Amino acid sequence: MDNKIIKDIERSRKISKKYNINEIEEKYVPISLFMNSKKKFLVELSYRDKNEEEEKDESLIFSRYDSIRYPSKFKTTNITKDVKLTKNYYLYDEEETFNGEENDIKNYNWHVNFADSELFGFFQNATFAQDEYQVQEHPCCCSLREVLKKESNMNQDLLPKTHESRESPCLIFNAQRRIHLDITEKSNNNNNENNNEDNQNLPGLYGRNFVEASEERIENATTILNPPTHTNIVAIAAPKGFSGTYTISQLTNILSISYSGFRAVYLDTHDIHFNNRLNNMSEDNVNEALSVTIHTGHWGCGAFGGNKVVMCMIQIIASVMAGCRLVYHTIDDESHELCEEALNNLEEYQNQLHPNKNDTNQLTFSVFSILQLIVDSGYKWGQSDGN
């Protein structure tokens, strides 16, 4: 592993610890942790066909990082070359290739958790935004939070917090995903319960719609994954919303948070891979080339009212500087167009800063210059969506 990566890990990682999933779930049984009846019902479904013997040795790795300072300049041939837009929610089973690369490069997918400052802090109650939806599909994260709360009494670095005085990204490698919940599922209009004008156009199961849905509807939208699949999660908390036009200081803060999370992913992936920390790779695989892909979406654009174009641009810049590729889940047509606007803006900013660029040459970009161009574009904060 590269010496710079080793030094960066030593400088910025607070802690990294492996947990046996069965053991933490025995200490803190997921079904006992939920207060909301609909969430409790869904967890019961998740563990209905659990194979204790096959899953007994499965582990996850929890890591927590300090804020990582982003560089003042970075180099790339094209800011948007390693970005893909896709019109769906997280699927978790994507195999991504970029720009004709060979499939034999080992790729690690990570998925952003749109966290609160408290890691998985609202899984118990009726809230059902992106954070809670992701935890519901990965219920071992609930047990992990409880273990971290207890162990942090002896070691503050294990606090389940994504932000204290500064951002503190939390990473979970190899979390079990036990179900797929199709939150785009519409109500069944043949069902008497839903056969009224208000329910015929329900926008899926996201947000408040989940706790208002019947158990039958939730079960019909659920696919049990047996055996469970595995997901790598990075939890970062977006800044709470402001109003008016974006300022340089606000953009700097957003970039700092997203870069810290994405760079932590890059560093942890290399550590886990090259040091074979889960002991599940042959020597040949440990030495092969690897790439890191981050899946994200409208982070900070729900309850906090972030502008979708701005948040997309910032996350793209952060991913380039961190050394990661980016898959951006735009969800719907309207939001997809806004993210295309973000890509077009970055291409235009790039042309303004390097009017005579050659497609094969590395270009040097000043981070401040790009952020100033975003400010000059006059984008404003939006409104909270209540989720």
Coordinates of C-alpha atoms in Angstrom, one line a residue:
M1 CA 0.0 0.0 0.0
D2 CA 1.2 3.5 -0.9
N3 CA 3.1 5.3 1.9
K4 CA 1.1 8.4 1.5
I5 CA -2.1 6.4 2.1
I6 CA -0.6 4.9 5.2
K7 CA 0.4 8.3 6.6
D8 CA -3.0 9.8 5.8
I9 CA -4.8 6.9 7.6
E10 CA -2.5 7.4 10.6
R11 CA -3.2 11.1 10.7
S12 CA -6.9 11.1 10.1
R13 CA -8.5 7.9 11.4
K14 CA -9.7 7.9 15.0
I15 CA -10.4 4.2 15.2
S16 CA -11.2 1.1 13.2
K17 CA -12.7 -2.0 14.8
K18 CA -14.1 -5.3 13.6
Y19 CA -17.4 -6.7 15.0
N20 CA -19.0 -10.1 14.6
I21 CA -22.5 -9.4 13.4
N22 CA -24.1 -12.3 15.2
E23 CA -22.6 -11.3 18.5
I24 CA -23.7 -7.7 18.4
E25 CA -27.2 -8.7 17.3
E26 CA -27.4 -11.1 20.3
K27 CA -26.4 -8.3 22.7
Y28 CA -28.8 -5.9 21.1
V29 CA -31.6 -7.8 19.2
P30 CA -32.8 -5.5 16.4
I31 CA -36.5 -6.3 16.9
S32 CA -36.3 -5.1 20.5
L33 CA -34.8 -1.8 19.5
F34 CA -37.7 -0.4 17.4
M35 CA -40.6 1.5 18.9
N36 CA -42.6 2.1 15.7
S37 CA -44.9 -0.8 15.0
K38 CA -44.5 -0.7 11.2
K39 CA -40.7 -0.7 11.5
K40 CA -40.9 -3.5 14.0
F41 CA -43.0 -5.5 11.6
L42 CA -40.5 -5.0 8.8
V43 CA -37.6 -6.1 11.0
E44 CA -39.5 -9.3 11.9
L45 CA -39.8 -10.0 8.2
S46 CA -36.1 -9.4 7.7
Y47 CA -35.0 -12.1 10.2
R48 CA -37.8 -14.6 9.3
D49 CA -35.5 -17.0 7.4
K50 CA -32.2 -16.3 9.0
N51 CA -29.6 -19.1 8.7
E52 CA -27.7 -19.0 12.0
E53 CA -25.1 -21.5 11.0
E54 CA -24.2 -19.9 7.6
E55 CA -24.0 -16.4 9.1
K56 CA -22.2 -17.1 12.4
D57 CA -18.8 -15.9 11.2
E58 CA -19.8 -12.8 9.3
S59 CA -18.2 -9.5 10.5
L60 CA -18.4 -5.8 9.7
I61 CA -15.7 -3.1 10.2
F62 CA -16.6 0.2 11.8
S63 CA -14.2 3.1 11.2
R64 CA -14.5 6.7 12.4
Y65 CA -12.4 9.6 10.9
D66 CA -11.5 13.1 11.8
S67 CA -12.2 16.0 9.4
I68 CA -9.7 15.7 6.5
R69 CA -8.5 18.9 5.0
Y70 CA -9.1 19.1 1.3
P71 CA -6.3 20.4 -1.0
S72 CA -6.3 23.9 -2.3
K73 CA -5.7 22.6 -5.9
F74 CA -6.3 19.3 -7.7
K75 CA -5.6 17.8 -11.1
T76 CA -7.8 15.9 -13.5
T77 CA -8.3 15.7 -17.3
N78 CA -12.0 16.3 -16.9
I79 CA -14.0 17.1 -13.7
T80 CA -17.0 15.0 -14.8
K81 CA -15.3 12.1 -16.5
D82 CA -15.9 9.6 -13.6
V83 CA -19.5 10.6 -12.9
K84 CA -22.7 8.7 -13.8
L85 CA -26.3 9.8 -13.3
T86 CA -28.9 7.1 -12.8
K87 CA -32.6 7.5 -12.3
N88 CA -33.3 5.2 -9.4
Y89 CA -32.8 4.7 -5.7
Y90 CA -29.9 2.7 -4.4
L91 CA -29.9 -0.9 -5.9
Y92 CA -26.8 -2.0 -4.0
D93 CA -25.9 -4.7 -6.6
E94 CA -24.4 -2.4 -9.3
E95 CA -21.3 -3.4 -11.1
E96 CA -19.9 -0.1 -12.5
T97 CA -17.4 0.4 -15.3
F98 CA -16.2 3.8 -16.3
N99 CA -14.7 4.9 -19.7
G100 CA -14.2 1.5 -21.1
E101 CA -12.0 0.2 -18.2
E102 CA -11.5 -3.5 -17.9
N103 CA -13.8 -5.5 -15.7
D104 CA -11.0 -7.3 -13.9
I105 CA -10.2 -4.2 -11.8
K106 CA -11.5 -4.8 -8.3
N107 CA -14.2 -2.2 -7.5
Y108 CA -15.5 -1.4 -4.1
N109 CA -19.0 0.2 -4.0
W110 CA -19.9 2.5 -1.1
H111 CA -23.2 4.1 -0.4
V112 CA -23.7 7.4 1.4
N113 CA -26.0 7.5 4.4
F114 CA -27.6 10.9 4.7
A115 CA -26.9 11.0 8.3
D116 CA -27.8 13.2 11.3
S117 CA -25.0 14.1 13.6
E118 CA -26.1 11.1 15.6
L119 CA -25.2 8.0 13.6
F120 CA -28.5 6.2 12.8
G121 CA -30.1 8.3 15.4
F122 CA -33.7 8.1 14.4
F123 CA -34.2 4.5 13.4
Q124 CA -36.5 3.7 16.3
N125 CA -39.3 6.2 15.7
A126 CA -41.7 7.0 12.9
T127 CA -39.2 8.9 10.8
F128 CA -38.6 7.3 7.4
A129 CA -36.2 9.4 5.3
Q130 CA -33.1 8.1 3.5
D131 CA -31.2 7.4 6.7
E132 CA -34.0 5.3 8.2
Y133 CA -34.8 3.6 5.0
Q134 CA -31.2 2.4 4.6
V135 CA -31.0 1.3 8.2
Q136 CA -34.3 -0.7 7.8
E137 CA -32.7 -2.7 5.0
H138 CA -29.5 -3.1 7.1
P139 CA -30.8 -3.8 10.6
C140 CA -27.4 -4.8 12.0
C141 CA -26.7 -1.1 11.9
C142 CA -29.2 -0.6 14.8
S143 CA -27.3 -3.2 16.9
L144 CA -24.0 -1.5 16.0
R145 CA -25.2 1.9 17.2
E146 CA -26.1 0.4 20.6
V147 CA -22.8 -1.3 20.9
L148 CA -20.9 1.9 20.0
K149 CA -22.9 3.9 22.6
K150 CA -21.9 1.5 25.3
E151 CA -18.2 1.0 24.3
S152 CA -17.8 4.8 23.9
N153 CA -18.0 5.1 27.6
M154 CA -14.5 3.6 27.7
N155 CA -13.3 5.0 24.4
Q156 CA -14.7 8.3 23.1
D157 CA -13.4 7.6 19.6
L158 CA -16.2 5.0 19.3
L159 CA -19.0 7.6 19.8
P160 CA -21.7 7.0 17.2
K161 CA -21.5 10.6 15.9
T162 CA -20.9 11.9 12.4
H163 CA -20.3 15.5 13.7
E164 CA -19.1 17.0 16.9
S165 CA -17.2 20.3 16.7
R166 CA -16.3 19.2 13.1
E167 CA -17.4 16.5 10.7
S168 CA -16.4 13.0 11.7
P169 CA -17.4 10.5 9.0
C170 CA -18.5 7.0 10.1
L171 CA -17.8 4.0 7.8
I172 CA -19.4 0.6 8.0
F173 CA -17.8 -2.0 5.8
N174 CA -19.7 -5.2 5.0
A175 CA -23.0 -4.4 6.7
Q176 CA -25.6 -7.2 6.1
R177 CA -28.5 -6.1 3.8
R178 CA -31.4 -8.4 4.7
I179 CA -34.3 -7.1 2.6
H180 CA -35.0 -5.0 -0.4
L181 CA -37.9 -2.6 0.3
D182 CA -39.4 -1.1 -2.9
I183 CA -40.4 2.3 -1.7
T184 CA -41.5 3.3 -5.2
E185 CA -44.4 0.8 -4.8
K186 CA -47.8 2.4 -5.4
S187 CA -50.9 1.5 -3.4
N188 CA -53.0 -1.3 -4.7
N189 CA -56.2 0.4 -6.0
N190 CA -58.1 -2.9 -5.8
N191 CA -57.5 -3.0 -2.1
N192 CA -60.5 -1.4 -0.3
E193 CA -58.2 0.2 2.2
N194 CA -56.5 2.2 -0.5
N195 CA -59.5 2.6 -2.9
N196 CA -60.0 6.4 -2.4
E197 CA -58.9 9.4 -4.3
D198 CA -56.2 10.4 -1.8
N199 CA -54.5 7.0 -1.8
Q200 CA -54.7 6.2 -5.5
N201 CA -51.7 8.5 -6.2
L202 CA -49.5 7.7 -3.1
P203 CA -45.9 8.6 -3.9
G204 CA -44.5 5.2 -2.8
L205 CA -43.5 4.4 0.8
Y206 CA -41.0 7.2 1.4
G207 CA -41.3 9.5 4.4
R208 CA -44.6 9.7 6.2
N209 CA -46.2 7.3 3.7
F210 CA -44.4 4.3 5.3
V211 CA -45.9 4.6 8.7
E212 CA -49.3 5.2 7.2
A213 CA -49.2 2.1 5.0
S214 CA -50.8 -1.2 6.0
E215 CA -48.6 -4.1 7.0
E216 CA -49.9 -6.0 4.0
R217 CA -48.7 -3.2 1.7
I218 CA -45.3 -3.1 3.3
E219 CA -44.9 -6.9 3.1
N220 CA -45.9 -6.9 -0.6
A221 CA -43.2 -4.3 -1.2
T222 CA -40.5 -6.3 0.6
T223 CA -38.2 -8.9 -0.9
I224 CA -36.3 -11.0 1.7
L225 CA -32.6 -11.5 0.8
N226 CA -31.6 -15.0 1.8
P227 CA -28.7 -15.2 2.1
P228 CA -28.2 -11.5 2.9
T229 CA -26.0 -9.3 0.7
H230 CA -23.4 -6.9 2.0
T231 CA -23.1 -3.1 1.7
N232 CA -20.4 -0.6 2.5
I233 CA -21.9 2.6 4.1
V234 CA -20.4 6.0 4.7
A235 CA -22.4 8.3 7.0
I236 CA -22.0 12.0 6.7
A237 CA -24.2 14.8 8.1
A238 CA -25.1 17.6 5.7
P239 CA -25.1 21.1 7.2
K240 CA -28.6 22.3 8.3
G241 CA -30.3 24.7 5.9
F242 CA -29.8 28.4 5.5
S243 CA -31.7 30.8 3.3
G244 CA -30.8 33.1 0.4
T245 CA -27.9 32.8 -2.0
Y246 CA -25.0 30.4 -1.3
T247 CA -21.9 32.0 0.1
I248 CA -18.2 30.9 -0.2
S249 CA -18.1 29.9 3.5
Q250 CA -21.2 27.7 3.2
L251 CA -19.8 26.0 0.1
T252 CA -16.5 25.5 1.8
N253 CA -18.2 23.8 4.7
I254 CA -20.3 21.5 2.5
L255 CA -17.2 20.6 0.5
S256 CA -15.2 19.9 3.7
I257 CA -17.8 17.5 4.9
S258 CA -18.3 15.6 1.7
Y259 CA -14.5 15.5 1.0
S260 CA -13.8 14.2 4.5
G261 CA -16.3 11.4 4.0
F262 CA -15.2 10.5 0.5
R263 CA -11.5 10.6 1.3
A264 CA -12.1 8.4 4.4
V265 CA -13.8 5.9 2.1
Y266 CA -10.8 5.9 -0.3
L267 CA -8.3 5.4 2.6
D268 CA -10.3 2.7 4.5
T269 CA -10.9 0.8 1.3
H270 CA -7.2 0.6 0.6
D271 CA -6.5 -0.5 4.2
I272 CA -9.2 -3.2 4.2
H273 CA -8.2 -4.5 0.8
F274 CA -4.4 -4.5 1.0
N275 CA -4.3 -5.7 4.6
N276 CA -7.1 -8.3 3.9
R277 CA -8.8 -7.3 7.1
L278 CA -11.8 -9.6 6.6
N279 CA -9.5 -12.5 5.6
N280 CA -11.7 -13.3 2.6
M281 CA -9.2 -12.7 -0.3
S282 CA -6.5 -14.8 -1.8
E283 CA -3.0 -13.3 -2.0
D284 CA -3.4 -12.7 -5.7
N285 CA -6.6 -10.7 -5.1
V286 CA -5.0 -8.6 -2.3
N287 CA -2.4 -7.4 -4.7
E288 CA -4.7 -6.6 -7.6
A289 CA -5.6 -3.0 -8.7
L290 CA -8.7 -1.5 -7.2
S291 CA -11.1 1.3 -7.7
V292 CA -13.6 3.0 -5.4
T293 CA -17.1 4.0 -6.4
I294 CA -19.3 6.1 -4.2
H295 CA -23.1 6.1 -4.7
T296 CA -24.9 9.1 -3.5
G297 CA -27.9 11.3 -4.3
H298 CA -29.7 14.4 -3.0
W299 CA -27.7 14.6 0.2
G300 CA -28.8 17.5 2.3
C301 CA -31.7 18.4 0.0
G302 CA -34.6 17.1 2.0
A303 CA -35.2 18.3 5.5
F304 CA -32.2 20.7 5.3
G305 CA -33.3 22.4 2.1
G306 CA -30.1 22.2 0.1
N307 CA -30.2 23.1 -3.6
K308 CA -30.0 19.9 -5.7
V309 CA -27.8 21.5 -8.4
V310 CA -25.3 22.9 -5.9
M311 CA -25.1 19.7 -3.8
C312 CA -24.5 17.7 -6.9
M313 CA -21.7 19.9 -8.0
I314 CA -20.0 19.9 -4.6
Q315 CA -20.2 16.1 -4.3
I316 CA -18.6 15.7 -7.8
I317 CA -15.8 18.0 -6.9
A318 CA -15.2 16.2 -3.6
S319 CA -15.2 12.8 -5.3
V320 CA -12.6 13.9 -7.9
M321 CA -10.3 15.3 -5.1
A322 CA -10.8 12.1 -3.0
G323 CA -9.8 9.8 -5.8
C324 CA -13.2 8.1 -6.2
R325 CA -15.8 7.7 -9.0
L326 CA -19.3 8.8 -8.4
V327 CA -22.7 7.3 -9.2
Y328 CA -25.4 9.9 -8.6
H329 CA -28.9 8.5 -8.0
T330 CA -31.2 11.2 -9.3
I331 CA -34.5 9.4 -8.6
D332 CA -36.9 11.2 -11.0
D333 CA -37.0 13.1 -14.2
E334 CA -37.1 16.6 -12.7
S335 CA -34.2 15.9 -10.4
H336 CA -32.2 14.2 -13.2
E337 CA -32.5 17.4 -15.3
L338 CA -31.1 19.4 -12.3
C339 CA -28.2 17.1 -12.0
E340 CA -27.5 17.3 -15.7
E341 CA -27.5 21.1 -15.2
A342 CA -24.8 20.5 -12.5
L343 CA -22.6 18.5 -14.9
N344 CA -23.1 21.1 -17.6
N345 CA -22.1 23.9 -15.1
L346 CA -18.9 22.1 -14.2
E347 CA -18.0 21.6 -17.8
E348 CA -18.6 25.3 -18.4
Y349 CA -16.6 26.3 -15.3
Q350 CA -13.8 24.0 -16.6
N351 CA -13.8 25.8 -19.9
Q352 CA -13.7 29.2 -18.3
L353 CA -10.7 28.2 -16.2
H354 CA -8.9 26.3 -19.0
P355 CA -10.2 27.7 -22.3
N356 CA -7.4 25.9 -24.3
K357 CA -7.6 22.5 -22.7
N358 CA -6.5 19.3 -24.4
D359 CA -8.6 16.2 -23.6
T360 CA -5.5 14.2 -22.7
N361 CA -3.7 16.7 -20.5
Q362 CA -4.0 16.9 -16.7
L363 CA -5.5 20.3 -15.7
T364 CA -4.9 22.0 -12.4
F365 CA -7.9 23.5 -10.7
S366 CA -8.1 26.0 -7.8
V367 CA -10.8 24.9 -5.5
F368 CA -11.5 28.5 -4.5
S369 CA -11.9 29.5 -8.1
I370 CA -14.5 26.8 -8.8
L371 CA -16.4 27.6 -5.6
Q372 CA -16.4 31.3 -6.6
L373 CA -17.9 30.4 -9.9
I374 CA -20.7 28.6 -8.1
V375 CA -21.3 31.6 -5.9
D376 CA -21.4 33.9 -9.0
S377 CA -24.1 31.6 -10.6
G378 CA -26.4 32.8 -7.8
Y379 CA -27.9 29.6 -6.7
K380 CA -30.1 29.8 -3.6
W381 CA -31.1 27.5 -0.8
G382 CA -34.4 25.7 -1.1
Q383 CA -37.1 24.7 1.4
S384 CA -37.3 21.7 3.8
D385 CA -39.4 18.9 2.4
G386 CA -40.4 17.9 6.0
N387 CA -38.5 14.5 5.8

